[in-house]
Tab-separated table of C-alpha atoms in Angstrom:
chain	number	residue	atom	x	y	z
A	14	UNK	CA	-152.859	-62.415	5.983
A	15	UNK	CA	-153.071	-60.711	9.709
A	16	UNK	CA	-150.025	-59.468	10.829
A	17	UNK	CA	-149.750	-59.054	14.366
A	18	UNK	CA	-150.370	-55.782	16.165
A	19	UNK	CA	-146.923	-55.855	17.785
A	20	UNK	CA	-145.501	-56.428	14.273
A	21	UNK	CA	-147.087	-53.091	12.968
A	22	UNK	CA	-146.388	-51.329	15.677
A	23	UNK	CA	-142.801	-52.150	15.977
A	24	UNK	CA	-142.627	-51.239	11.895
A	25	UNK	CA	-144.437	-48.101	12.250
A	26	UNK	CA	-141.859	-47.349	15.050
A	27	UNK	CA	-138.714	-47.757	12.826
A	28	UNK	CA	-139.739	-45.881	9.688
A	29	UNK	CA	-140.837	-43.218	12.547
A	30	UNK	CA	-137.702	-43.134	13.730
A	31	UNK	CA	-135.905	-42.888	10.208
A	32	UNK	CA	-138.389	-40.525	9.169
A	33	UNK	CA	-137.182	-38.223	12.391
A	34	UNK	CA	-133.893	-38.515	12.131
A	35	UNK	CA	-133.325	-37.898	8.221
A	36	UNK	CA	-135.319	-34.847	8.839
A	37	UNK	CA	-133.856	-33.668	11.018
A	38	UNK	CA	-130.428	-33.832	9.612
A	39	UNK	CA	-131.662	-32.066	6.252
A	40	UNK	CA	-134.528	-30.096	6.959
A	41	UNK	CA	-132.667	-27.369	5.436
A	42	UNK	CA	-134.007	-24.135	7.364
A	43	UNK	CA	-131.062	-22.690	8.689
A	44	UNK	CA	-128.395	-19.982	6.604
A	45	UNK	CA	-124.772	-20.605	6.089
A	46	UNK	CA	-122.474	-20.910	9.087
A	47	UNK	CA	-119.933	-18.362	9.397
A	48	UNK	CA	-118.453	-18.772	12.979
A	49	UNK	CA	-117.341	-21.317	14.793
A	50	UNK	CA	-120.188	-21.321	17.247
A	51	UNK	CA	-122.610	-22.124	14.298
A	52	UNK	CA	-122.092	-25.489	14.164
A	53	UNK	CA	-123.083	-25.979	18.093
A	54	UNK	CA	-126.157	-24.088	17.372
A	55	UNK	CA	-127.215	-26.411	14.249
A	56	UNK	CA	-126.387	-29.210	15.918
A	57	UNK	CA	-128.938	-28.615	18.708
A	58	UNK	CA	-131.361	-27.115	16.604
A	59	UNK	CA	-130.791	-30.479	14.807
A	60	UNK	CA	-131.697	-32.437	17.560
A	61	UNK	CA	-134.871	-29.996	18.829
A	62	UNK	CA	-136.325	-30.582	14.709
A	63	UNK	CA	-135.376	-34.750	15.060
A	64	UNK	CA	-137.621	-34.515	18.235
A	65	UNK	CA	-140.388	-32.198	16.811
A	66	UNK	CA	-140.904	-34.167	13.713
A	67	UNK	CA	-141.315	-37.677	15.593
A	68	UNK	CA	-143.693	-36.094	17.943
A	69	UNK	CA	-145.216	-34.579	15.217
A	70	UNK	CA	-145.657	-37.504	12.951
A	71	UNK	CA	-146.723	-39.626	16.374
A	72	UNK	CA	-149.882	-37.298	17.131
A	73	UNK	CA	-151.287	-36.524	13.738
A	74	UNK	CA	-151.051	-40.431	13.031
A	75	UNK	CA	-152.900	-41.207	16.296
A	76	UNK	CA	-154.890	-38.370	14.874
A	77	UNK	CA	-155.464	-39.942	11.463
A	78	UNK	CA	-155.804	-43.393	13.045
A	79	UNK	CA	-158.833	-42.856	15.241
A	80	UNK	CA	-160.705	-40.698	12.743
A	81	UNK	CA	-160.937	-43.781	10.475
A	82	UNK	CA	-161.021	-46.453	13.201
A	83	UNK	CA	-163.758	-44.776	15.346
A	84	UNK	CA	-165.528	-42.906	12.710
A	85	UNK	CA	-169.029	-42.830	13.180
A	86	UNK	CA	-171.001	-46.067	11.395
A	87	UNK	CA	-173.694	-45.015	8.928
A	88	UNK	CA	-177.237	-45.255	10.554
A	89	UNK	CA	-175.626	-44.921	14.326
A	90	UNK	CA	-176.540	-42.018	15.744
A	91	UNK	CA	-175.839	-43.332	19.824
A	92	UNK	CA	-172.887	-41.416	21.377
A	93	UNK	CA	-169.510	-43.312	21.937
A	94	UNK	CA	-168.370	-45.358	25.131
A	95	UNK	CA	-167.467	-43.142	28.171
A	96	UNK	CA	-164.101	-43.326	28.909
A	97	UNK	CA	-162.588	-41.890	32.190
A	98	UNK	CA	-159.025	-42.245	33.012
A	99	UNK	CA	-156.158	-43.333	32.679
A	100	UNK	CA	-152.774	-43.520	35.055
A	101	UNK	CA	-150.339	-45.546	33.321
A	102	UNK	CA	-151.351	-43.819	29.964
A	103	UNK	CA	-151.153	-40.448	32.018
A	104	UNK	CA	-147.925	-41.087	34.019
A	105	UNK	CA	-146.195	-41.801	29.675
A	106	UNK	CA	-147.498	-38.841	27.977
A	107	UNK	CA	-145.800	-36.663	31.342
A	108	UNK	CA	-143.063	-38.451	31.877
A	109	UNK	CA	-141.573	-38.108	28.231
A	110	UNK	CA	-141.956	-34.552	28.112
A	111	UNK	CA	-140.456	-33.817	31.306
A	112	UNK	CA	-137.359	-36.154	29.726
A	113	UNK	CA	-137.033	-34.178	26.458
A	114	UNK	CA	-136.849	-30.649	28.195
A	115	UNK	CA	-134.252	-32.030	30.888
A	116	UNK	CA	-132.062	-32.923	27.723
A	117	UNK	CA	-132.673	-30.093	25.836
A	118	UNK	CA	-132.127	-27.738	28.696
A	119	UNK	CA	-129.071	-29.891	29.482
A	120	UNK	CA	-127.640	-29.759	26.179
A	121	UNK	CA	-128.407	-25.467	25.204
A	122	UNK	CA	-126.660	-24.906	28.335
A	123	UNK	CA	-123.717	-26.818	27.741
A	124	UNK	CA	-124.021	-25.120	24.184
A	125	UNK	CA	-124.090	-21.568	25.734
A	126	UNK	CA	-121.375	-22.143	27.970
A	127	UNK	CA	-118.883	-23.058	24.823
A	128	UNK	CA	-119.967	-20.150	23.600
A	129	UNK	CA	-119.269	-18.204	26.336
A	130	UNK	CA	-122.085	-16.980	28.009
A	131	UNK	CA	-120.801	-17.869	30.859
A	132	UNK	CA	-118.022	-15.225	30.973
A	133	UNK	CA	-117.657	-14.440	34.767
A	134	UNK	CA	-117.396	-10.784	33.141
A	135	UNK	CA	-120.524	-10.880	31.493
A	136	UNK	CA	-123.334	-12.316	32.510
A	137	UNK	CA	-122.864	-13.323	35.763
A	138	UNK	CA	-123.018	-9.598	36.934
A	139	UNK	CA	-125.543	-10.815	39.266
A	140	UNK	CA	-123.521	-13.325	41.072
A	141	UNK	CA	-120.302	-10.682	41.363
A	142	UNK	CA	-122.333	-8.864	43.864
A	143	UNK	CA	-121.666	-8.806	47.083
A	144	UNK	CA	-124.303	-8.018	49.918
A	145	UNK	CA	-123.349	-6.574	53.052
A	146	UNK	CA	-124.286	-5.110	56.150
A	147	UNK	CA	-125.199	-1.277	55.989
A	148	UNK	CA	-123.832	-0.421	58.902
A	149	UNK	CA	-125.904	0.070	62.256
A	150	UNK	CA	-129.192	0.331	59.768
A	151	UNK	CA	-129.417	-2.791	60.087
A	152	UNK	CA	-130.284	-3.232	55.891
A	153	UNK	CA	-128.431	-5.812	53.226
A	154	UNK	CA	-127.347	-3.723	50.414
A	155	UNK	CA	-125.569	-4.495	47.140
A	156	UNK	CA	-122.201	-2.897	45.881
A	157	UNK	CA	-120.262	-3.848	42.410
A	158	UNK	CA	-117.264	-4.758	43.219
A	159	UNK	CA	-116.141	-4.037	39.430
A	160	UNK	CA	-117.634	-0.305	39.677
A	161	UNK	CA	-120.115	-1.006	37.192
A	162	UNK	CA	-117.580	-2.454	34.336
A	163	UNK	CA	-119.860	-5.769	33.727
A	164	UNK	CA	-121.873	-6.281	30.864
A	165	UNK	CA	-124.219	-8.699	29.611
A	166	UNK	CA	-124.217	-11.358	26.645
A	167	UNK	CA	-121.480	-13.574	25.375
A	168	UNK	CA	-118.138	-12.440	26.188
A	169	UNK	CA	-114.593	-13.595	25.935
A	170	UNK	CA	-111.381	-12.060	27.530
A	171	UNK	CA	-108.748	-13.185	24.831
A	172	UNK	CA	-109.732	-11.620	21.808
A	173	UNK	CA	-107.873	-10.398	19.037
A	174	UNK	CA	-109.911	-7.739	17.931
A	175	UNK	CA	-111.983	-5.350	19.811
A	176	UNK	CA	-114.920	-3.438	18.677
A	177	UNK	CA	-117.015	-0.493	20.283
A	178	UNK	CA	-120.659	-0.652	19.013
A	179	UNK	CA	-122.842	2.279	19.253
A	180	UNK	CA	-127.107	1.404	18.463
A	181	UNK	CA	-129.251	4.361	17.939
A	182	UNK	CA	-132.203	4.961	15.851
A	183	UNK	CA	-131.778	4.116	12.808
A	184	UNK	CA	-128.284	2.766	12.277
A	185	UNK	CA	-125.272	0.745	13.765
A	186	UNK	CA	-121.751	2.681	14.105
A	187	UNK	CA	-118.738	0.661	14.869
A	188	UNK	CA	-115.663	2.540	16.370
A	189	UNK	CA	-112.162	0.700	16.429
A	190	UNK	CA	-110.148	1.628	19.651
A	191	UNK	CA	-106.823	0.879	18.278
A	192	UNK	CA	-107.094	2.297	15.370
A	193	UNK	CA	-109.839	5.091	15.716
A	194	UNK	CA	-111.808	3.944	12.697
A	195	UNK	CA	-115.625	4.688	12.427
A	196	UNK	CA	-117.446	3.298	10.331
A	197	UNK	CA	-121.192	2.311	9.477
A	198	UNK	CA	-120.059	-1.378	8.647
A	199	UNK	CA	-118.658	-3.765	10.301
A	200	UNK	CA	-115.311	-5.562	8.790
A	201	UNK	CA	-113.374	-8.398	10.783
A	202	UNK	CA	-110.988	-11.036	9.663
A	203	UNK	CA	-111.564	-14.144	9.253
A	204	UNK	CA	-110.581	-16.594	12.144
A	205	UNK	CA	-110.038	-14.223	14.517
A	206	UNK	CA	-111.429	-13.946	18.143
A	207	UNK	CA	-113.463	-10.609	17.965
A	208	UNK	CA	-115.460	-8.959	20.889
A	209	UNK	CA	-118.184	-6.133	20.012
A	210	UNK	CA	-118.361	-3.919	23.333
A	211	UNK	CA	-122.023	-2.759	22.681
A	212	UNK	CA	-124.092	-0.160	23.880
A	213	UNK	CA	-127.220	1.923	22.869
A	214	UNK	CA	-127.681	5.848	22.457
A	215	UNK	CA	-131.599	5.773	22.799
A	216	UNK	CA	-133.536	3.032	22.938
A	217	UNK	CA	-133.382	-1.108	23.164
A	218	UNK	CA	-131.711	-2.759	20.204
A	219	UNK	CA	-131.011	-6.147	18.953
A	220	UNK	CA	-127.769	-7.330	17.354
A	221	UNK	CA	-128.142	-9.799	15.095
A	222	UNK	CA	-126.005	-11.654	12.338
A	223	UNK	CA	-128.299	-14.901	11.608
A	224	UNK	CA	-125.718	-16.576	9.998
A	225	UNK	CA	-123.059	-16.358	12.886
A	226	UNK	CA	-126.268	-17.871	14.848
A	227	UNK	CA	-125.633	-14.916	17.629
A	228	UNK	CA	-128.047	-12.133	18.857
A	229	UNK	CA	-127.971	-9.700	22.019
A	230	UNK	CA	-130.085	-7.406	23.214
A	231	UNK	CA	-128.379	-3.550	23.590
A	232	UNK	CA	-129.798	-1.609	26.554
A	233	UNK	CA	-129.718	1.813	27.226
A	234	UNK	CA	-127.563	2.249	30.237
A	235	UNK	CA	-125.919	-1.292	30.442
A	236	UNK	CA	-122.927	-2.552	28.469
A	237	UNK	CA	-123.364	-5.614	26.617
A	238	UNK	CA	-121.195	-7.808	25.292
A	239	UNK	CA	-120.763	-10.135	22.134
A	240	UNK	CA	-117.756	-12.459	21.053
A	241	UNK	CA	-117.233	-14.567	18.071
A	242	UNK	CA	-115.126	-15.896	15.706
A	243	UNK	CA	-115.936	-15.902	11.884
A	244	UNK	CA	-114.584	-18.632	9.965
A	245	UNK	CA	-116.244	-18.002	6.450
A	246	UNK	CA	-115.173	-15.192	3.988
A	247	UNK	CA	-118.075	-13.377	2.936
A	248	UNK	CA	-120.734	-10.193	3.457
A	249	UNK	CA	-123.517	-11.367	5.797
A	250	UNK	CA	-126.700	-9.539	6.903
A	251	UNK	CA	-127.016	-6.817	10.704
A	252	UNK	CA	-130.418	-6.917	11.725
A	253	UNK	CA	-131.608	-5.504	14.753
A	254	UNK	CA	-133.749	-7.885	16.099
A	255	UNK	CA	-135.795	-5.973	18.450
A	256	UNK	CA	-138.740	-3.577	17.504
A	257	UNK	CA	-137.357	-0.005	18.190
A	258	UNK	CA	-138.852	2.581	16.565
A	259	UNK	CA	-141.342	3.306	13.456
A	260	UNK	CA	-138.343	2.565	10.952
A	261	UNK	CA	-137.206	-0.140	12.556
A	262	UNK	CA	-137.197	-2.349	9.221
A	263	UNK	CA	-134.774	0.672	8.271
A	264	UNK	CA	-131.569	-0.415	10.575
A	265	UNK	CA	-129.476	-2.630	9.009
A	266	UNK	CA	-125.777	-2.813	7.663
A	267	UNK	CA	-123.516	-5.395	6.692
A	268	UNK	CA	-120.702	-7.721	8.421
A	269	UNK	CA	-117.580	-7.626	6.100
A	270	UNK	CA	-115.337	-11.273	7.195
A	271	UNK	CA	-112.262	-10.578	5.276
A	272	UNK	CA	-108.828	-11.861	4.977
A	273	UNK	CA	-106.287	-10.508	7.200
A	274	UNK	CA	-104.734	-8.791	4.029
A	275	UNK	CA	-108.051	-7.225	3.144
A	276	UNK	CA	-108.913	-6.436	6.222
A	277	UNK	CA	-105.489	-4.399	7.090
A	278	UNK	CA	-106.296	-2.914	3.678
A	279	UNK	CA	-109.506	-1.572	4.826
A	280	UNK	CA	-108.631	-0.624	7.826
A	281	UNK	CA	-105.281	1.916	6.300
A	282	UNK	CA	-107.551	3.138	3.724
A	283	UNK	CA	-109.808	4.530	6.696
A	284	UNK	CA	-107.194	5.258	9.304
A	285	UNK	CA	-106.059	7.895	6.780
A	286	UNK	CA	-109.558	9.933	6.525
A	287	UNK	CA	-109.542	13.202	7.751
A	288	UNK	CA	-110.424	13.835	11.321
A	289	UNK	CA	-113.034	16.814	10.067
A	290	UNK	CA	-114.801	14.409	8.197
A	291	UNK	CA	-115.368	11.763	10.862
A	292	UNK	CA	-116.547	14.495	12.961
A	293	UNK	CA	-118.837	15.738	10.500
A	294	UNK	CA	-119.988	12.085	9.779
A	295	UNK	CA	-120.424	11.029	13.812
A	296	UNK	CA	-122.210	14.586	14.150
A	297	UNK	CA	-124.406	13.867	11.402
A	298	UNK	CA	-125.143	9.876	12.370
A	299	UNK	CA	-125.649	10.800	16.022
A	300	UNK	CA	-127.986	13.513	15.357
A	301	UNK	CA	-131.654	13.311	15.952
A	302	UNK	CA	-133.395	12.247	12.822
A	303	UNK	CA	-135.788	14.650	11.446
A	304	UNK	CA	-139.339	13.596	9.607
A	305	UNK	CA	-137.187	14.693	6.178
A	306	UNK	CA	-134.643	12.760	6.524
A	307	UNK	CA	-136.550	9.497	7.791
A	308	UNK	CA	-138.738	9.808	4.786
A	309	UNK	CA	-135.639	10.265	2.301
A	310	UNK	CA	-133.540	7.492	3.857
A	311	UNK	CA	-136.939	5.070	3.237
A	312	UNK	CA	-137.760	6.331	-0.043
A	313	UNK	CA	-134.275	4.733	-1.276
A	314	UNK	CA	-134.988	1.754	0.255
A	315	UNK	CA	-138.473	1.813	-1.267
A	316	UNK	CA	-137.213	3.142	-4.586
A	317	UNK	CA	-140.382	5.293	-4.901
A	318	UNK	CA	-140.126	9.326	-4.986
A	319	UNK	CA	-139.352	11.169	-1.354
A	320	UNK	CA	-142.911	13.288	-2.497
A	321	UNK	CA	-144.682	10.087	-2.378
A	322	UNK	CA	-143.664	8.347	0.243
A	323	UNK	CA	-144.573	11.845	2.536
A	324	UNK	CA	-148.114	12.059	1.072
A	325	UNK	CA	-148.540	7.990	2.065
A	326	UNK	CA	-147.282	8.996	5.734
A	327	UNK	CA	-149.697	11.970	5.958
């Protein structure tokens, strides 16, 4: 029986199309969401794998189509019709491209803007400066209104919970203004607005909890800014995401969401340290790191002997 091109075609376009969207909806690649935010973020990245996989599927089947349709016939050894052109053709393959970034871009910006990226305190720094004349020079120059308070990232004014964040090699330390807390780790409660005022003592880090779906860079010299709310109890991985030293793989901690009991808990226990101590500790964490200790702190990670590890390095 022939079945009519059209027929196939508009077959093979359905199961396509089911194909894409069912995985996209389960593809399964992404971590538990923790924030609020998350589920924006999967959603998108939902729609970006639902596109992928039918454009996928579409060129290795054209693919897999023409290497059996136009294979070459046993005994023929004559090259294949010249072919030249094509506007219609050329005008498709452009055309829905162009249409899938314009929605894409559409939608991530929308995405980052209910996120708050658009904070006018954060990152539109750029836009809050005014130009004027310099005088009789003649010159445009730029002034900060806000005397250099602006940061970068995703910010929000109305949180409930602030957080000063301190990157240096090889470690995170989180401060609490209102309570004068330091600590290594990083403890919030859950469904609470939170804000991490973030800065770096040496070089460029990378703040990163996957499964809130948030990252941002933290630059020497320039305050950055990152707000979320976490809305699942649990311990969840800091990363820094950006490649700043030779131990690098070394700096990570952990995000503590707690319950508001818990986290009050926490927080008396370590209101209540000594003062000496945290002075020691900051003294001790904001200290250069010397070829010892780098090779002590990695040989626990490692679990092999500090002797070892030094005769690998040298």
């Amino acid at each position: 029986m022939n079945i009519p091109g059209n027929i196939i075609t508009l077959i093979a376009g359905i199961l396509l199309t089911l194909i894409s969207l069912w995985y996209g909806q389960n593809h399964g690649l992404m971590p538990v969401e923790a924030s609020q935010g998350a589920a924006d973020i999967d959603e998108l990245f939902d729609l970006m794998m639902t596109i992928a996989t039918g454009l996928f599927l579409i060129v290795e089947g054209v693919l897999v189509y023409c290497l059996i349709k136009f294979r070459r016939k046993k005994g023929d050894k004559t090259d294949g019709p010249s072919i030249e052109g094509n506007v219609p053709l050329e005008i498709v393959w452009t055309a829905i491209p162009t249409v899938i970034v314009f929605i894409l871009a559409l939608y991530s910006f929308e995405v980052y803007n209910n996120l708050g990226g658009l904070d006018p305190e954060t990152s539109h720094d750029f836009r809050q400066e005014e130009m004027q004349m310099a005088g009789n020079q003649g010159k445009m120059v730029a002034f900060n209104p806000h005397q250099g308070h602006l940061s970068l990232g995703i910010g929000n004014a109305n949180a409930d919970l602030e957080v000063d964040v301190n990157g240096i090699q090889y470690a995170w330390i989180f401060t609490y203004p209102d309570s004068g807390v330091v600590s290594g780790e990083l403890h919030v409660p859950v469904n609470k607005q939170v804000k991490l005022n973030m800065k770096a003592g040496d070089v460029i880090h990378a703040f990163w909890v996957p499964q809130l779906r948030l990252k941002q860079d933290v630059l020497p010299g320039r305050d950055s800014a990152l707000a979320f709310n976490a809305n699942r109890i649990g311990t969840y991985p800091i990363i820094c995401a950006e490649l700043c030293g030779a131990y690098h793989g070394g700096m990570k901690t952990t995000l503590y969401v707690e319950s508001e009991e818990d986290y009050q808990k926490w927080i008396q226990e370590n209101t209540f340290a000594s003062a000496e101590e945290k002075a020691d500790t900051m003294a001790l964490m904001t200290q250069p790191m010397t070829q010892e200790n780098r090779v002590e702190m990695h040989s626990h990670h490692l679990e092999v002997t500090s002797e070892t590890l030094a005769q690998l390095h040298n």
